[in-house]
Coordinates of C-alpha atoms in Angstrom, one line a residue:
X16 CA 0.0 0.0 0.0
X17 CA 1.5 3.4 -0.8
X18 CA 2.0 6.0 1.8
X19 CA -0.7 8.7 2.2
X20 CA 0.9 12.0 1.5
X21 CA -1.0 15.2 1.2
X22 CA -0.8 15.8 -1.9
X23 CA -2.6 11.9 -2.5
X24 CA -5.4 13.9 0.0
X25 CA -5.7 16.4 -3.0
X26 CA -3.4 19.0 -1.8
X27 CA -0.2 20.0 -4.1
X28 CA 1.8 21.7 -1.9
X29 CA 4.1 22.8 -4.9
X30 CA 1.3 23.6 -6.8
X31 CA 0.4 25.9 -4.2
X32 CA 3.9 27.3 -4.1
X33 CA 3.9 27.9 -7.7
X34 CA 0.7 30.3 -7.1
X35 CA 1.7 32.0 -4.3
X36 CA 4.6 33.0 -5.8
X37 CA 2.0 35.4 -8.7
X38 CA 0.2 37.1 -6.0
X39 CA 3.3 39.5 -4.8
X40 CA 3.0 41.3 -7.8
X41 CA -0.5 42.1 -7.9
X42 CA -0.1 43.0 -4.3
X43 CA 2.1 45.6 -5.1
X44 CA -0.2 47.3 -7.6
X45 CA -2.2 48.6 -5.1
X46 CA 0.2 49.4 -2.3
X47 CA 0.3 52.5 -1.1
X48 CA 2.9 54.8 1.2
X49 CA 1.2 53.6 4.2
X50 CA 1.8 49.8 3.3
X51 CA 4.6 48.6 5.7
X52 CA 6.5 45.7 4.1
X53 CA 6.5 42.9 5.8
X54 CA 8.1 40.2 3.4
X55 CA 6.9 36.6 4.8
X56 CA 5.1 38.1 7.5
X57 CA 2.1 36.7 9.1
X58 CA 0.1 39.6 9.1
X59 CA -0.1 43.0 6.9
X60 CA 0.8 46.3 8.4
X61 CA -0.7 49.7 7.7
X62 CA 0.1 53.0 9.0
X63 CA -3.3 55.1 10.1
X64 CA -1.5 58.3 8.7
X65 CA 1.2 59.0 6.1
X66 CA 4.9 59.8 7.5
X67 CA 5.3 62.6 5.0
X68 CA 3.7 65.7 6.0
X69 CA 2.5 66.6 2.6
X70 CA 0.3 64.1 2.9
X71 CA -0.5 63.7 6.3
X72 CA -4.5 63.4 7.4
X73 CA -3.9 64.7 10.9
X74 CA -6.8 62.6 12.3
X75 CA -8.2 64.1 15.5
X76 CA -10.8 61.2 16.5
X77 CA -10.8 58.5 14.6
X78 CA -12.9 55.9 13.7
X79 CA -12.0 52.6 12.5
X80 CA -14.8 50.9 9.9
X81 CA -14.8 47.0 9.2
X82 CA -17.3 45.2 6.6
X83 CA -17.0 41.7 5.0
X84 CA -19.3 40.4 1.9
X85 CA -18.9 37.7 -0.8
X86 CA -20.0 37.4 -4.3
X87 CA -22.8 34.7 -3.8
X88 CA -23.4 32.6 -6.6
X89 CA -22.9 34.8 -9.3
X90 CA -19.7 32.6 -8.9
X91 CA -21.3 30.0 -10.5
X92 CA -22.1 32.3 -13.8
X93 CA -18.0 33.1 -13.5
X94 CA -17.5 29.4 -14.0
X95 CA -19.8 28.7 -16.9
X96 CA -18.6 31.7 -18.6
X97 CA -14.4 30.8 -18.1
X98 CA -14.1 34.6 -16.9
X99 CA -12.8 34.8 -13.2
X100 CA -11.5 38.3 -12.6
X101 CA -14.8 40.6 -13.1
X102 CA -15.7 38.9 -9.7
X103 CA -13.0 39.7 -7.9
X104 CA -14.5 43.5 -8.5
X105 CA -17.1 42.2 -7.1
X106 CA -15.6 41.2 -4.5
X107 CA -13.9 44.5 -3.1
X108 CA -17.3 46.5 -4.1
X109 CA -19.3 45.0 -1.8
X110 CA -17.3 45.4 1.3
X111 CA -15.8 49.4 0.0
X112 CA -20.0 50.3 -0.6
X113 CA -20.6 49.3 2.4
X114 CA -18.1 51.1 4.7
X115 CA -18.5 54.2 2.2
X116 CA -22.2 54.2 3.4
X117 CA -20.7 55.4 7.1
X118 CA -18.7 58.1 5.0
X119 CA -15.0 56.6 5.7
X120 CA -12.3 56.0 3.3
X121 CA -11.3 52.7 2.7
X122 CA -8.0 51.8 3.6
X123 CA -6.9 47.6 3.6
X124 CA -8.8 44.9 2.0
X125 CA -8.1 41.3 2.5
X126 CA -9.6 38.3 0.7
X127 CA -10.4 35.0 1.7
X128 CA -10.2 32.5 -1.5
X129 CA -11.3 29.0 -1.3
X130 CA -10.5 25.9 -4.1
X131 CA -11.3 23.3 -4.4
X132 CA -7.7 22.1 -5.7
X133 CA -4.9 24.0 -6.6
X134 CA -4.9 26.0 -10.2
X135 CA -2.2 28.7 -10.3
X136 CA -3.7 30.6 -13.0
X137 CA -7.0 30.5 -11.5
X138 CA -6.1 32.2 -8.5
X139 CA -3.9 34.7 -10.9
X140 CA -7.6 35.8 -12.5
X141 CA -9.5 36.4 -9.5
X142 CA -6.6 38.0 -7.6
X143 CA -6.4 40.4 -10.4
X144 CA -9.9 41.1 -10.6
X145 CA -9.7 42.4 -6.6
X146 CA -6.5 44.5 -7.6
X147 CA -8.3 46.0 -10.0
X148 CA -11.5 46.5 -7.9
X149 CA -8.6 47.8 -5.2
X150 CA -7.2 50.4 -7.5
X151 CA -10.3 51.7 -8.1
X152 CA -11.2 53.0 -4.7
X153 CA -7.8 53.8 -3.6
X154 CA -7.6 50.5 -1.4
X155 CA -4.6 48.3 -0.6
X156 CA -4.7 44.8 -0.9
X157 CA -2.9 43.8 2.4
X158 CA -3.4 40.4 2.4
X159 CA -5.5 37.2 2.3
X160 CA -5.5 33.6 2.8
X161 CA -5.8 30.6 0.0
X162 CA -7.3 27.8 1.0
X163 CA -7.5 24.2 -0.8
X164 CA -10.2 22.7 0.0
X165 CA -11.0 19.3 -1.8
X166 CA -14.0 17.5 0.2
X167 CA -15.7 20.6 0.8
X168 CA -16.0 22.3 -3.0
X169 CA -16.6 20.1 -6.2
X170 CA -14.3 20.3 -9.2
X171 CA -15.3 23.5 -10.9
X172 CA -16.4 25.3 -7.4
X173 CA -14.6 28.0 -5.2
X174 CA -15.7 30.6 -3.1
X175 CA -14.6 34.0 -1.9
X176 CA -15.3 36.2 1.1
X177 CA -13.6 39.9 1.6
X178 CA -13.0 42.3 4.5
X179 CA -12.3 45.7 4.0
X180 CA -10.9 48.3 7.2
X181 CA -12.0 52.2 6.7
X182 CA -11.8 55.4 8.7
X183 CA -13.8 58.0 9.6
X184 CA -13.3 60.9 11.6
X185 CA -16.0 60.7 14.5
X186 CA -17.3 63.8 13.3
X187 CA -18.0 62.6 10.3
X188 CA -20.0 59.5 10.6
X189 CA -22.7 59.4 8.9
X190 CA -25.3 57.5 10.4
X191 CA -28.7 58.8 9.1
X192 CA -29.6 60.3 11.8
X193 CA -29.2 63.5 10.8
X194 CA -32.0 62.7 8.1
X195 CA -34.9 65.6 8.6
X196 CA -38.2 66.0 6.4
X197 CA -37.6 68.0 2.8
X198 CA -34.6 65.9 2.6
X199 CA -34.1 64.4 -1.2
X200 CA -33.1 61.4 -1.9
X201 CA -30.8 61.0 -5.0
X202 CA -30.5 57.3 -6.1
X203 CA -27.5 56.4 -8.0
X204 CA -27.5 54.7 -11.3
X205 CA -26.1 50.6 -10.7
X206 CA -24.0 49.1 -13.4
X207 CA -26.9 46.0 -13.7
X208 CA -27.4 43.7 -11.2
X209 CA -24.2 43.9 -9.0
X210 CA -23.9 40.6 -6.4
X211 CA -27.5 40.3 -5.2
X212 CA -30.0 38.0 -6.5
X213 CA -28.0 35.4 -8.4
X214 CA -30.2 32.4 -7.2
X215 CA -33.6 33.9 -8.5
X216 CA -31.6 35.1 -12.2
X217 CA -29.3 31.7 -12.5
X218 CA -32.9 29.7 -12.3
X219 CA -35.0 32.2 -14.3
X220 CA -32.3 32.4 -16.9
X221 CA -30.5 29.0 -17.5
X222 CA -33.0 26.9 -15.9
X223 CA -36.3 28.1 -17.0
X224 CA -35.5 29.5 -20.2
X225 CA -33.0 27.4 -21.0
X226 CA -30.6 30.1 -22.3
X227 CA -27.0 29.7 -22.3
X228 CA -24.1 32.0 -21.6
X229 CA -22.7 32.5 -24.7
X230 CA -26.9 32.9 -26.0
X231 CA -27.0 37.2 -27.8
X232 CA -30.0 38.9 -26.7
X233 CA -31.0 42.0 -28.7
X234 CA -32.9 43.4 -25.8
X235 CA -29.6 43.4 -23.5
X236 CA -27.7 43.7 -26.7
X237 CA -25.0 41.8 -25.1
X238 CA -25.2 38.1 -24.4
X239 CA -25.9 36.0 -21.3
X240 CA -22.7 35.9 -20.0
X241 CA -21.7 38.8 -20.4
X242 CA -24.9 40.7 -18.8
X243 CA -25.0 38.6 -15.5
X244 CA -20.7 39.1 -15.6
X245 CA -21.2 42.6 -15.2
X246 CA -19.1 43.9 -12.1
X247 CA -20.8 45.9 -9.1
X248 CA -19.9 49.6 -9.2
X249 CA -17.3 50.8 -7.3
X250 CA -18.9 54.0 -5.7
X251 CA -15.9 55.4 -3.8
X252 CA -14.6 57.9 -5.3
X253 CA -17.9 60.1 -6.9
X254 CA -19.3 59.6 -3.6
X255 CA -15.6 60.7 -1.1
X256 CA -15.6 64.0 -4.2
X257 CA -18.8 65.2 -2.7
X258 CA -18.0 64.6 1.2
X259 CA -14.8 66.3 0.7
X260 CA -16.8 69.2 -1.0
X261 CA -18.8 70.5 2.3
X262 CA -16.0 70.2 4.6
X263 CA -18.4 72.5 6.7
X264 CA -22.2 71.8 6.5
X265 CA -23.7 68.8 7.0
X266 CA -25.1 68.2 3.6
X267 CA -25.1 64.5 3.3
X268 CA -27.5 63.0 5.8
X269 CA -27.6 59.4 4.8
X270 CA -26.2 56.7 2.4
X271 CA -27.4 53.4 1.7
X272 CA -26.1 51.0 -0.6
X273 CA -28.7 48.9 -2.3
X274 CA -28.5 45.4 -2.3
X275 CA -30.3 42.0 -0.9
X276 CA -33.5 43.0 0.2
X277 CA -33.7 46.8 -2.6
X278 CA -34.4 49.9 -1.9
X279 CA -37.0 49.6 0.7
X280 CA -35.5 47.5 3.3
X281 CA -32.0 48.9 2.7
X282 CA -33.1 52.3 2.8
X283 CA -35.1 51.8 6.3
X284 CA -32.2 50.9 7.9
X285 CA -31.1 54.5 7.9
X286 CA -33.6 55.8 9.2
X287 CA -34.8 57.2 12.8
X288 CA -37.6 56.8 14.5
X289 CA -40.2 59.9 12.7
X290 CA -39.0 60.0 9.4
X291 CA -40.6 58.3 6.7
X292 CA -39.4 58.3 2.9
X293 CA -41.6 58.3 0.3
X294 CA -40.6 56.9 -3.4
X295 CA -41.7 57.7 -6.8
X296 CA -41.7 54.5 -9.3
X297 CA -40.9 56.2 -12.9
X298 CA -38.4 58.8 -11.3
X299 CA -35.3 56.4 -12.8
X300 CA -35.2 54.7 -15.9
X301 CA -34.9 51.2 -15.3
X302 CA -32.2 49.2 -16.9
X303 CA -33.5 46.6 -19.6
X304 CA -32.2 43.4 -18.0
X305 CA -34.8 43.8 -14.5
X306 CA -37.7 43.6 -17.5
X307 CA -36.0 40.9 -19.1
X308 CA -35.4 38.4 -16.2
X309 CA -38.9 39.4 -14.8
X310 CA -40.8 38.7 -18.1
X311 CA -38.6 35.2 -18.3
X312 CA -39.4 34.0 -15.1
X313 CA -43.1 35.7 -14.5
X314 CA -41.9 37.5 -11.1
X315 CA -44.0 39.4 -9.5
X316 CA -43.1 43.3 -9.4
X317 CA -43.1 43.6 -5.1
X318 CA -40.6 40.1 -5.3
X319 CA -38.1 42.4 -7.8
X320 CA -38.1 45.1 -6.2
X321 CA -37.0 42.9 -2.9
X322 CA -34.5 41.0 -4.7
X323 CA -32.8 43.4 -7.0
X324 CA -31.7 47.2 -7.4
X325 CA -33.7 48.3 -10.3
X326 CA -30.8 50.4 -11.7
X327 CA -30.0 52.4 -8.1
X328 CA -26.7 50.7 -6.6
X329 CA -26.7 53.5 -3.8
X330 CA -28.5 56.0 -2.5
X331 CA -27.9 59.4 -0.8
X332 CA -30.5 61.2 1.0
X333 CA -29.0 64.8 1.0
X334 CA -29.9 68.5 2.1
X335 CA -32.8 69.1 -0.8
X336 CA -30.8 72.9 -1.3
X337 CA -27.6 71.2 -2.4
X338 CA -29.6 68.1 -4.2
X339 CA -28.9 69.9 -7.6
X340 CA -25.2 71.0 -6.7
X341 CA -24.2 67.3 -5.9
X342 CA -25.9 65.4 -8.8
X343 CA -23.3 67.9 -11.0
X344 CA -20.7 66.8 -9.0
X345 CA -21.7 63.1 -9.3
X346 CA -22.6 63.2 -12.9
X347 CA -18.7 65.0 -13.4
X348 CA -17.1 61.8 -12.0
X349 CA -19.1 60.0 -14.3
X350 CA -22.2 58.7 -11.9
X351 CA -25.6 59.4 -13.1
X352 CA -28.0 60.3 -10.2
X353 CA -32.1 61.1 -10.2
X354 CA -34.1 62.5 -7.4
X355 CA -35.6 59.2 -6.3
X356 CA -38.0 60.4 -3.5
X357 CA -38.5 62.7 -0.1
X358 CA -38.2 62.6 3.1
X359 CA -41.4 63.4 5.6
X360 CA -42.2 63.3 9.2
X361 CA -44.4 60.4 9.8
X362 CA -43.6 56.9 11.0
X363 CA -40.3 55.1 10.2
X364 CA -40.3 53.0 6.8
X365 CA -40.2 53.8 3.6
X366 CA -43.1 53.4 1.3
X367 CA -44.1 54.2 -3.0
X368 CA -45.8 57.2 -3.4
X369 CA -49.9 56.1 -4.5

């Protein structure tokens, strides 16, 4: 009988060698001066401030933000389609929306990846994709952890998880409860449907209606793949433009980012207790592939508008004086906006205007 070895348990540790050895490199695309190397290290090291005074931040109180997300099975639509980097952007918008909601900056991002065996060039794709989604919001990829998992993923599978560290001056938080009535709420345009509602779409699509990835459809005038590949937007740096503008008023009250559960549920959390927004269905145009996977699978309009974003990836419930002032702003970083709906005394919740 031959002796068990790990790599007979489906582990190549050489393999895994081999891989490890790509990732410095796309590390180092995204590390900036407050990086500390720390060359075979157990841990990454960041510096809260820069050491250079020209850049210095001179924090006075602050705050540390923390968020974690996955991708969710719009893995499984990465895998079909042979194309493994666009969710890695996936990956780091999830967590960097998030902690933007609480206004910080987004610092460090780590990622957790988990195969199923070892593939070097793999792990090169999807690494890439988060260096890109890193480089986009100014975020430095200290870190993460590979793990080769064979009796817990089949031959095809992996999963990912992030975590992403911000800041925030205390005085800065934004928290919602600033949020008075006349407020506006300006919802900002998604890229499709981001991470969130992958389970509904992958049945409606491929199972229902038997479509394939690589299957063109002139409604979407893309094809399969390539619609439900579409990366989450990255909403750091439109949004951190218009903070950094009123460095004196409090002009943005709230920010949600819109994802399991849409605009109403994401939206209330917010809120405080007497404030009530009220919607306006039509005030956006909806993007083209919400029609098409509705009509395809028959869903109900209440169970889309749980499930999915209907074109608004984030919202920002703003002083309604400046409403005007920061859509300009938004739309010259590239980020179309729409006043969405208002806030008014009543009780807390968010509801469609009759």
């Amino acid at each position: 009988m031959a002796k068990a070895t790990y790599k007979s348990a489906g582990v190549d540790l050489d393999l895994y060698n081999e891989a490890m050895k790509r990732l410095p490199r796309l590390l180092g695309r995204t590390q900036t001066p407050r990086v500390i190397r720390l060359d075979q290290g157990f841990a990454g090291l960041f510096a809260l401030d820069f050491a250079s005074p020209l850049f210095a931040r001179r924090y006075r109180d602050p705050v540390l933000v923390a968020c974690t997300d996955g991708v969710g099975t719009k893995l499984k639509v990465a895998s079909m389609m042979g194309v493994h980097h666009t969710v890695g952007i996936d990956l780091v918008a999830m967590s960097v929306n998030d902690a933007l909601c609480c206004g910080a900056e987004p610092l460090f991002f780590l990622d957790y990846v988990a195969l199923p065996k070892d593939d070097p060039p793999l792990l090169e794709q999807i690494v890439r994709g988060i260096t890109d989604g890193c480089l986009e919001c100014d975020c430095a990829l200290l870190g993460g952890e590979t793990a080769i998992l064979p009796d817990l993923y089949a031959p095809g599978d992996y999963d990912l998880a992030g975590f992403c560290v911000g800041v925030v001056e205390r005085r800065d938080v934004i928290d919602g409860k600033a949020i008075v009535p006349g407020d506006t709420v300006l919802g900002l345009a998604s890229s499709g449907l981001h991470s969130n509602g992958y389970s509904l779409a992958r049945r409606v699509v491929f199972e229902m209606a038997g479509l394939k990835v690589g299957d063109y459809v002139d409604q979407l005038g893309a094809t399969v793949g390539e619609t439900l590949l579409r990366p989450t937007r990255i909403y750091v740096r439109p949004v951190r433009r218009v903070l950094a503008h009123y460095t004196v008023k409090s002009v943005v009250h709230g920010i949600a980012h819109i994802t399991g559960g849409g605009l109403l549920e994401n939206l209330e959390r917010i809120l405080p207790e007497g404030r009530e927004i009220v919607l306006d269905r039509g005030s956006w145009p909806v993007p083209p592939v919400f029609s098409w996977i509705q009509r395809l699978g028959d869903i109900d309009r209440n169970e889309m508008e749980r499930v999915f974003n209907m074109g608004i990836g984030m919202v920002l419930v703003v002083s309604s004086f400046y409403a005007e002032s920061i859509r300009h702003q938004l739309a010259q970083g590239g980020l179309e906006s729409w006043p969405i709906g208002r806030v008014h005394e009543g009780p807390r919740g968010v509801v469609w205007s009759a």
